[in-house]
Each structure stands twice: as C-alpha cells, then as structure tokens.
XYZ file of N, CA and C in Angstrom:
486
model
N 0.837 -1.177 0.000
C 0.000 0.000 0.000
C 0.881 1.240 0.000
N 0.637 2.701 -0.594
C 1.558 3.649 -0.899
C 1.187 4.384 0.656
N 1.937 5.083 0.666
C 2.318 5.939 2.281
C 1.201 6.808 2.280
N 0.503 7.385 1.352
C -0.768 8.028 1.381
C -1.659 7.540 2.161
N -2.351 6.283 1.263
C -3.199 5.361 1.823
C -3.484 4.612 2.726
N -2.206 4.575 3.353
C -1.740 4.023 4.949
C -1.912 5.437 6.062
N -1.396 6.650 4.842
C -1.712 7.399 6.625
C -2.958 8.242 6.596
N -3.743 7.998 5.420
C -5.352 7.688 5.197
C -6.178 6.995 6.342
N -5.239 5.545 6.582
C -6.052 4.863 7.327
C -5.793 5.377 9.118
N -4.758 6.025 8.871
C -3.785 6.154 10.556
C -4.846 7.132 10.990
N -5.377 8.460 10.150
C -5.797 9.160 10.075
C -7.552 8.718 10.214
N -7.729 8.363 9.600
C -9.710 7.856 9.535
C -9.588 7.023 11.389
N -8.245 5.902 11.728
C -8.366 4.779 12.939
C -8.396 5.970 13.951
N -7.312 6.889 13.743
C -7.217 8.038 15.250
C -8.653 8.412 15.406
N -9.421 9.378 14.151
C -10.497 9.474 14.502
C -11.160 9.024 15.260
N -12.028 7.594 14.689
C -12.316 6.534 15.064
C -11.801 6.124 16.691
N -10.975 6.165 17.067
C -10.311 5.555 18.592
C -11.131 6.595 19.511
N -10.206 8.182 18.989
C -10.656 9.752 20.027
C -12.151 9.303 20.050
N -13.094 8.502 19.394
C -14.722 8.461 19.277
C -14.755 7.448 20.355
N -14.232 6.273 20.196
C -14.441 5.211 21.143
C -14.065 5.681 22.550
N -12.959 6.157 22.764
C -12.336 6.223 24.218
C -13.266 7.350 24.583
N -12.925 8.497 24.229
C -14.233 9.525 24.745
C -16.011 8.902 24.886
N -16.206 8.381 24.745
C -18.054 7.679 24.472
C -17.277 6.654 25.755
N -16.529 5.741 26.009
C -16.261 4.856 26.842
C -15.795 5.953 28.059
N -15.277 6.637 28.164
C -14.840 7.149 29.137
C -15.717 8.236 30.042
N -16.742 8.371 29.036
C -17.969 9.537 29.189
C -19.117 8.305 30.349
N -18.949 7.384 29.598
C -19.569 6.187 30.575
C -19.551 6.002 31.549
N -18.141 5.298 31.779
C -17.446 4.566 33.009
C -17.347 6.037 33.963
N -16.889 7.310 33.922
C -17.169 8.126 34.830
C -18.658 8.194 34.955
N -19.715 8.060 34.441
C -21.155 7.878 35.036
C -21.836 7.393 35.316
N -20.807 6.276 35.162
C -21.980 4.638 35.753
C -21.083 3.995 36.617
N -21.454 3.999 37.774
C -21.076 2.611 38.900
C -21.751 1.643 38.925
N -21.234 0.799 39.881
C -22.160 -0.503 40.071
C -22.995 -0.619 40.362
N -23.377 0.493 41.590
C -24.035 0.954 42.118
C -25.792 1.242 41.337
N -24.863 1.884 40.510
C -26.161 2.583 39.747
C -26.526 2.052 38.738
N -25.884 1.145 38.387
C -26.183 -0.091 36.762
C -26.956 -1.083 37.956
N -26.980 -1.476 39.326
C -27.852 -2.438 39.525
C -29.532 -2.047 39.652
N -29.496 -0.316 39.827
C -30.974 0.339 39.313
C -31.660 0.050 38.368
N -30.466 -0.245 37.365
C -31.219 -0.020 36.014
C -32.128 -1.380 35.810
N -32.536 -1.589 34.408
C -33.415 -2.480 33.929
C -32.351 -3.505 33.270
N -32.358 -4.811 33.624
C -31.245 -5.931 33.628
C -31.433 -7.188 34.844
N -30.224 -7.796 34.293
C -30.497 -9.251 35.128
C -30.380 -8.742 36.641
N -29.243 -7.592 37.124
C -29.219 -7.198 38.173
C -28.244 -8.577 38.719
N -27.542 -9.272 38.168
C -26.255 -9.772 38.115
C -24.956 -9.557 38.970
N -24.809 -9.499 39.449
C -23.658 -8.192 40.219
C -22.163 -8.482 40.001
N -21.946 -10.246 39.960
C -20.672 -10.624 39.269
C -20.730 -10.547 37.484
N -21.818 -10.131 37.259
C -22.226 -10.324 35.937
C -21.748 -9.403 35.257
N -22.479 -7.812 36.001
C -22.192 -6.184 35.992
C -20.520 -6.042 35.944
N -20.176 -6.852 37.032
C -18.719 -6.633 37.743
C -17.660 -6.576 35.966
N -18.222 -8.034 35.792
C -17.277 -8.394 34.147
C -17.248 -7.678 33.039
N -18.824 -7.089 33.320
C -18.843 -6.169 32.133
C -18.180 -5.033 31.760
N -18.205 -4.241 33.219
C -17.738 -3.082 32.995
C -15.835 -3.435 33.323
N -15.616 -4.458 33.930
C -13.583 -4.692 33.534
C -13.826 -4.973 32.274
N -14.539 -5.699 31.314
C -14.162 -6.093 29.543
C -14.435 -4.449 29.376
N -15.083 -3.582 29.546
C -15.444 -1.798 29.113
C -14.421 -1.205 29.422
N -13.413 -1.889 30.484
C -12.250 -0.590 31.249
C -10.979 -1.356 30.327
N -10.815 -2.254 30.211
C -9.535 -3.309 29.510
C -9.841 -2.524 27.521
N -10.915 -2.803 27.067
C -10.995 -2.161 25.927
C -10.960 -0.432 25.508
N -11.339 0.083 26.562
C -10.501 1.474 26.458
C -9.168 1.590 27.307
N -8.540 1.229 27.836
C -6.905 1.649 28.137
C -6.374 0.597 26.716
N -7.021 -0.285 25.872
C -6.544 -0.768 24.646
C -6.356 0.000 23.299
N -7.655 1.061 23.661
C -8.017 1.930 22.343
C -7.161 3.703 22.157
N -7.315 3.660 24.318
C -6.482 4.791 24.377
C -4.860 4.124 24.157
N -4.218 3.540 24.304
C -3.036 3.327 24.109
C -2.641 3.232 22.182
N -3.572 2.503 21.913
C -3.343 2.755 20.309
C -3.897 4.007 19.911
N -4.702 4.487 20.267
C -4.854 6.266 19.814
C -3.642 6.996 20.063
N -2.726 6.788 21.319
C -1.987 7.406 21.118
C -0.156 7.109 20.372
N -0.557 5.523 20.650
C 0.423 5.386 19.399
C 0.403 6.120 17.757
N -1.054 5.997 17.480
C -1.131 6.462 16.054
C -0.877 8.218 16.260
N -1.054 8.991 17.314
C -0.500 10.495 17.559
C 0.589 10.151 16.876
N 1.824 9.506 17.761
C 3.405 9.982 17.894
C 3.667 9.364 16.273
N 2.842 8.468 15.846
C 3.415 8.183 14.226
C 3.238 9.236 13.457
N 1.871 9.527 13.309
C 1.401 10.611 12.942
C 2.198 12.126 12.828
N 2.703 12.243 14.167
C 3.311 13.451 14.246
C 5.178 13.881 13.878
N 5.419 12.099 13.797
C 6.730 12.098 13.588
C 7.349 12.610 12.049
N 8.358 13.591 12.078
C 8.698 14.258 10.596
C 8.260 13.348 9.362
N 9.231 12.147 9.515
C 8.774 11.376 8.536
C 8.016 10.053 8.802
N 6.895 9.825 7.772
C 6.213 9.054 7.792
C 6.836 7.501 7.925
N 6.675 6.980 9.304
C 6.809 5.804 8.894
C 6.015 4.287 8.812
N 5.639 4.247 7.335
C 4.808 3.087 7.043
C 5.153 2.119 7.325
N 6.306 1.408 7.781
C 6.264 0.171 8.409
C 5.617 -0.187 9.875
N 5.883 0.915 10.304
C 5.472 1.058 11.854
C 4.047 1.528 11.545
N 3.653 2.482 10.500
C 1.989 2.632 10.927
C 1.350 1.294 10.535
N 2.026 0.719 9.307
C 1.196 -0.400 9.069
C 1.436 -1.740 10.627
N 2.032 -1.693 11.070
C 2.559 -2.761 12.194
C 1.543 -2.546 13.317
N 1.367 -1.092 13.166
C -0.059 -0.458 14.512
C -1.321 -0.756 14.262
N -1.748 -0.505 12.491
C -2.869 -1.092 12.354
C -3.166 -2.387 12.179
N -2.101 -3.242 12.038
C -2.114 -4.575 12.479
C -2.778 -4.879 13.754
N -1.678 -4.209 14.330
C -2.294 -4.693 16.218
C -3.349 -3.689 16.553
N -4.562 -2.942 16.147
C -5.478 -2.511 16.027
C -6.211 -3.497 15.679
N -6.280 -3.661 14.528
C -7.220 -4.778 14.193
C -7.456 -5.821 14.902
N -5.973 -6.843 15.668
C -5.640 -7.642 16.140
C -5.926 -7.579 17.872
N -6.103 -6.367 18.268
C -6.291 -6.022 20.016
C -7.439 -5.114 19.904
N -7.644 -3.958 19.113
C -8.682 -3.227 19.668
C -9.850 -3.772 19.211
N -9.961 -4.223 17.913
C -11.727 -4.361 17.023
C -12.077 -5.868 17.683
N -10.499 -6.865 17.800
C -11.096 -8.351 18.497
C -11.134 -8.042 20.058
N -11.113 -7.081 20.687
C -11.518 -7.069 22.194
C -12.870 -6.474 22.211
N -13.408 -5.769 21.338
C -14.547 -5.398 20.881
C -15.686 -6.688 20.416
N -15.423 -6.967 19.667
C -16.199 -8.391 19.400
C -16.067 -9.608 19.877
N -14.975 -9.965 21.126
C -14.806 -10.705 21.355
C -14.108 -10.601 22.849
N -14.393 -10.197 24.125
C -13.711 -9.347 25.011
C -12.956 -10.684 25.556
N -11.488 -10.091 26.228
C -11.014 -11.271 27.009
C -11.429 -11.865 28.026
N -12.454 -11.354 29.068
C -13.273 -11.803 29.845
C -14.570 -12.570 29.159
N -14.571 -12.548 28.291
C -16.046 -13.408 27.712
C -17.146 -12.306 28.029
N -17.081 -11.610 28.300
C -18.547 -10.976 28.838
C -19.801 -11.141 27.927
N -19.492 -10.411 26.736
C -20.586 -10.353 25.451
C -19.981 -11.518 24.507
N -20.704 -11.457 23.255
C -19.943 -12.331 22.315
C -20.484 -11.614 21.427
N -19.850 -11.844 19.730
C -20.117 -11.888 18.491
C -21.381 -12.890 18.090
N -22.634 -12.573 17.173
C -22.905 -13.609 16.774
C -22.750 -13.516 15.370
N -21.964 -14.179 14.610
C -21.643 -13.882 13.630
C -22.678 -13.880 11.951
N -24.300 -14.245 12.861
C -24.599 -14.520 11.632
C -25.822 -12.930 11.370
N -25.461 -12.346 12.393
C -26.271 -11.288 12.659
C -25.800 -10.392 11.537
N -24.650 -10.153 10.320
C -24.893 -9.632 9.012
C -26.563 -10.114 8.104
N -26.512 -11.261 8.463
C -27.742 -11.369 7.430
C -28.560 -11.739 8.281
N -28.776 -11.481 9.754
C -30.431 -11.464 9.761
C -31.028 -9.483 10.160
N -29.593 -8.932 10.074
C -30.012 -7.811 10.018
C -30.420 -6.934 11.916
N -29.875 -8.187 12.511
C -29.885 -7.820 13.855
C -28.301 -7.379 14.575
N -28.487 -7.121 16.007
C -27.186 -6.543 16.662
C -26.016 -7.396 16.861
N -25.048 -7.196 16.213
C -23.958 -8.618 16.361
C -23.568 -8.845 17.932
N -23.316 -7.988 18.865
C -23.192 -8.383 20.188
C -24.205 -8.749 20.758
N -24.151 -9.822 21.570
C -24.623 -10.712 22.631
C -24.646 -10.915 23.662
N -25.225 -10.877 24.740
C -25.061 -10.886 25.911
C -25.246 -11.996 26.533
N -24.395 -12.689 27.795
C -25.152 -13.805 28.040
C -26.146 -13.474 29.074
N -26.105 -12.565 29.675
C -27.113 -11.680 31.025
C -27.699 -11.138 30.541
N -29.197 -10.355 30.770
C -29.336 -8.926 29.953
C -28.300 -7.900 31.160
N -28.030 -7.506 29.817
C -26.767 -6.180 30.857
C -28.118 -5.250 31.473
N -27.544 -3.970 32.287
C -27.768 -3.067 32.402
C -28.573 -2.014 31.247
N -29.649 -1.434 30.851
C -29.700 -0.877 29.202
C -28.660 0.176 29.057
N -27.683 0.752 29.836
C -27.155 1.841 29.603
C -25.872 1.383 29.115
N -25.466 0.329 29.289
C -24.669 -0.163 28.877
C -24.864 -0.912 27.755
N -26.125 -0.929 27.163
C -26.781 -1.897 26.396
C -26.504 -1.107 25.425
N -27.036 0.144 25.221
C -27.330 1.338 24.748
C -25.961 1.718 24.447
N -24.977 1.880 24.865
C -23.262 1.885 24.661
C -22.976 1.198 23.427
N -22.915 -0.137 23.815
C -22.446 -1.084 23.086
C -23.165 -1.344 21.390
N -24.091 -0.888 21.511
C -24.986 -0.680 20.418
C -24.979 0.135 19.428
N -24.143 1.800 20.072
C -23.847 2.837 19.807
C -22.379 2.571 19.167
N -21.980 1.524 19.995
C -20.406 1.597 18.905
C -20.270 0.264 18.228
N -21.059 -0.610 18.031
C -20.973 -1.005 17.416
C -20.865 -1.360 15.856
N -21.384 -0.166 14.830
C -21.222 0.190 13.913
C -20.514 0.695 13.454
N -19.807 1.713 14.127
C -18.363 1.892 14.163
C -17.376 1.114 14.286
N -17.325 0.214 15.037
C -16.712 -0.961 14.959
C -16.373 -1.717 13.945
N -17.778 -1.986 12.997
C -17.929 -2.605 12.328
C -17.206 -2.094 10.711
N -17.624 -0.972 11.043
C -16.725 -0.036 9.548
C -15.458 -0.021 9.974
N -15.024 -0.184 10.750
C -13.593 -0.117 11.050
C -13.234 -1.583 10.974
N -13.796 -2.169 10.894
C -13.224 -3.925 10.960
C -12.952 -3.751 9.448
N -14.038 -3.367 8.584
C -13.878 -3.471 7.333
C -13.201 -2.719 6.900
N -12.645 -1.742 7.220
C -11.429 -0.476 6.493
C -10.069 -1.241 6.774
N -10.532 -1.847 7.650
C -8.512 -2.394 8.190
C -8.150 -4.014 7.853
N -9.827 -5.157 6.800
C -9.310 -5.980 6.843
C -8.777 -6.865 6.318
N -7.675 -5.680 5.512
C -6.816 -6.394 5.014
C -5.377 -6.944 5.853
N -5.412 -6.198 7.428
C -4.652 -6.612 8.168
C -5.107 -7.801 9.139
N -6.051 -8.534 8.394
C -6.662 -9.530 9.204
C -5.782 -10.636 8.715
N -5.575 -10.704 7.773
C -4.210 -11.967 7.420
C -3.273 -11.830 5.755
N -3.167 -11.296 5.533
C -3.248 -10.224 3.882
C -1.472 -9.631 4.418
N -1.855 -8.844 5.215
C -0.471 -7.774 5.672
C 0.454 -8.831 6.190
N -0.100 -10.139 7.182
C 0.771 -10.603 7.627
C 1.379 -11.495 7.158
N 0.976 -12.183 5.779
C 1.735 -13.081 4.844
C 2.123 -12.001 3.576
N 2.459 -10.809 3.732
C 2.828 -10.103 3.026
C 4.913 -9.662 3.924
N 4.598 -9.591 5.072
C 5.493 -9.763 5.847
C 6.421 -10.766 6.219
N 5.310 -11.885 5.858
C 6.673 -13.359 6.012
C 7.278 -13.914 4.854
N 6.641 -13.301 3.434
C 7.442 -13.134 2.322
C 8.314 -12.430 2.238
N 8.663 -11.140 3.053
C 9.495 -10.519 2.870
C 11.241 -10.916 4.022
C-alpha cells in the first residue's frame, strides 16, 4: 500500500479511537455498580462486575493505540512500516476485544450480518445503559473492521514473504 493510503487509514483509525475512548470514558465516569444495579437488567452483580472490567480493559486498549497512532502521525517522517505494524495490532487487540472481550462478557454472533440484527450478545441482559453503549459503537466498529481488513491476514503473509 503507498504511504498516502496508509496514513489515510492512521488518520480515519485516530479518529475513530478519540470516538471510542471519549463515548467509553464519558460512561465509566457515570456509571457505577451501584447505579447499573438500578437499572433495567439481570441485576447480576458478578455479571455487571465483568462487564464493565471487559469496558475498562478495551478502552486503556483503544487509548493506548490512539496514542500510538498520535506519535506516528506526528513524527517528521512518515513511517509506514510502523503505521502499518499499529494497524495490524489494532485490528488484532482493539476491534477483536470489541467483538470478542477477554473476559467473555458479550460475544459476536456472527450470523447477525444477514439477519439484520445486533452482532453483540449478551449472556445476562446487561444493564440498558450499557446496552445502549455497546450498540452505539458497534457500527463503528464494524466499519472499522472493514477499512482495516486487510490486516486480518493479507499484511501478515505479506510480511513473512518478505
């Protein structure tokens, strides 16, 4: 890919991240446990507990690659090996902790492209405010899975040829 089109993408992912971490962070300062067991949900409390560590683990994931893509970004010269190596591990840590958290909390269902429903899953009903979150970025998510996936396995046998 030419150095344009790569810092096209560095450029569209930063966006994209500053959206996620701010909307996640706008959250987690307004919701405790406390106050998600008010809401309308299983009322779960080890349930709540998981949800919101898979919500705190995926933004210190999104803020740390947002600000990796800054210092590339800002460095004199462009360097495409390293931006492409970031949107690798973007794809690879931020969009699969998104659809797939390391705690298990939610899941992917993958067939939810064609029935036209919400690809995340819950195995509890969450909290709705958190319901309502996850719902909200999920489409974003989803355009971003598809802008980057050619680093889903494409970039990385492009790398072990070399």
């Amino acid at each position: 890919m030419s150095n344009q089109i790569v810092r096209a993408q560095m450029n569209e992912v930063g966006d994209f991240l500053n959206h996620v971490v701010k909307e996640v962070d706008t959250y987690l300062d307004n919701h405790r446990l406390a106050g998600l067991l008010e809401e309308q949900g299983s009322k779960d409390i080890e349930y709540y507990r998981s949800l919101l560590k898979s919500l705190r683990r995926l933004e210190v994931i999104c803020d740390e690659a947002k600000d990796t893509i800054g210092v590339i970004l800002q460095s004199e010269v462009f360097r495409k090996t390293a931006a492409e190596r970031t949107l690798y591990g973007i794809y690879h840590q931020c969009i699969a902790e998104f659809f797939s958290p390391k705690g298990d909390s939610w899941y992917e269902d993958s067939r939810a492209a064609y029935t036209g429903k919400n690809a995340i899953n819950f195995h509890y009903e969450p909290p709705k405010s958190l319901k309502d979150l996850m719902f909200k970025l999920e489409k974003p998510f989803q355009e971003i899975r598809e802008e980057l996936d050619y680093y889903e396995a494409d970039y990385h046998e492009e790398v072990m040829k070399q």
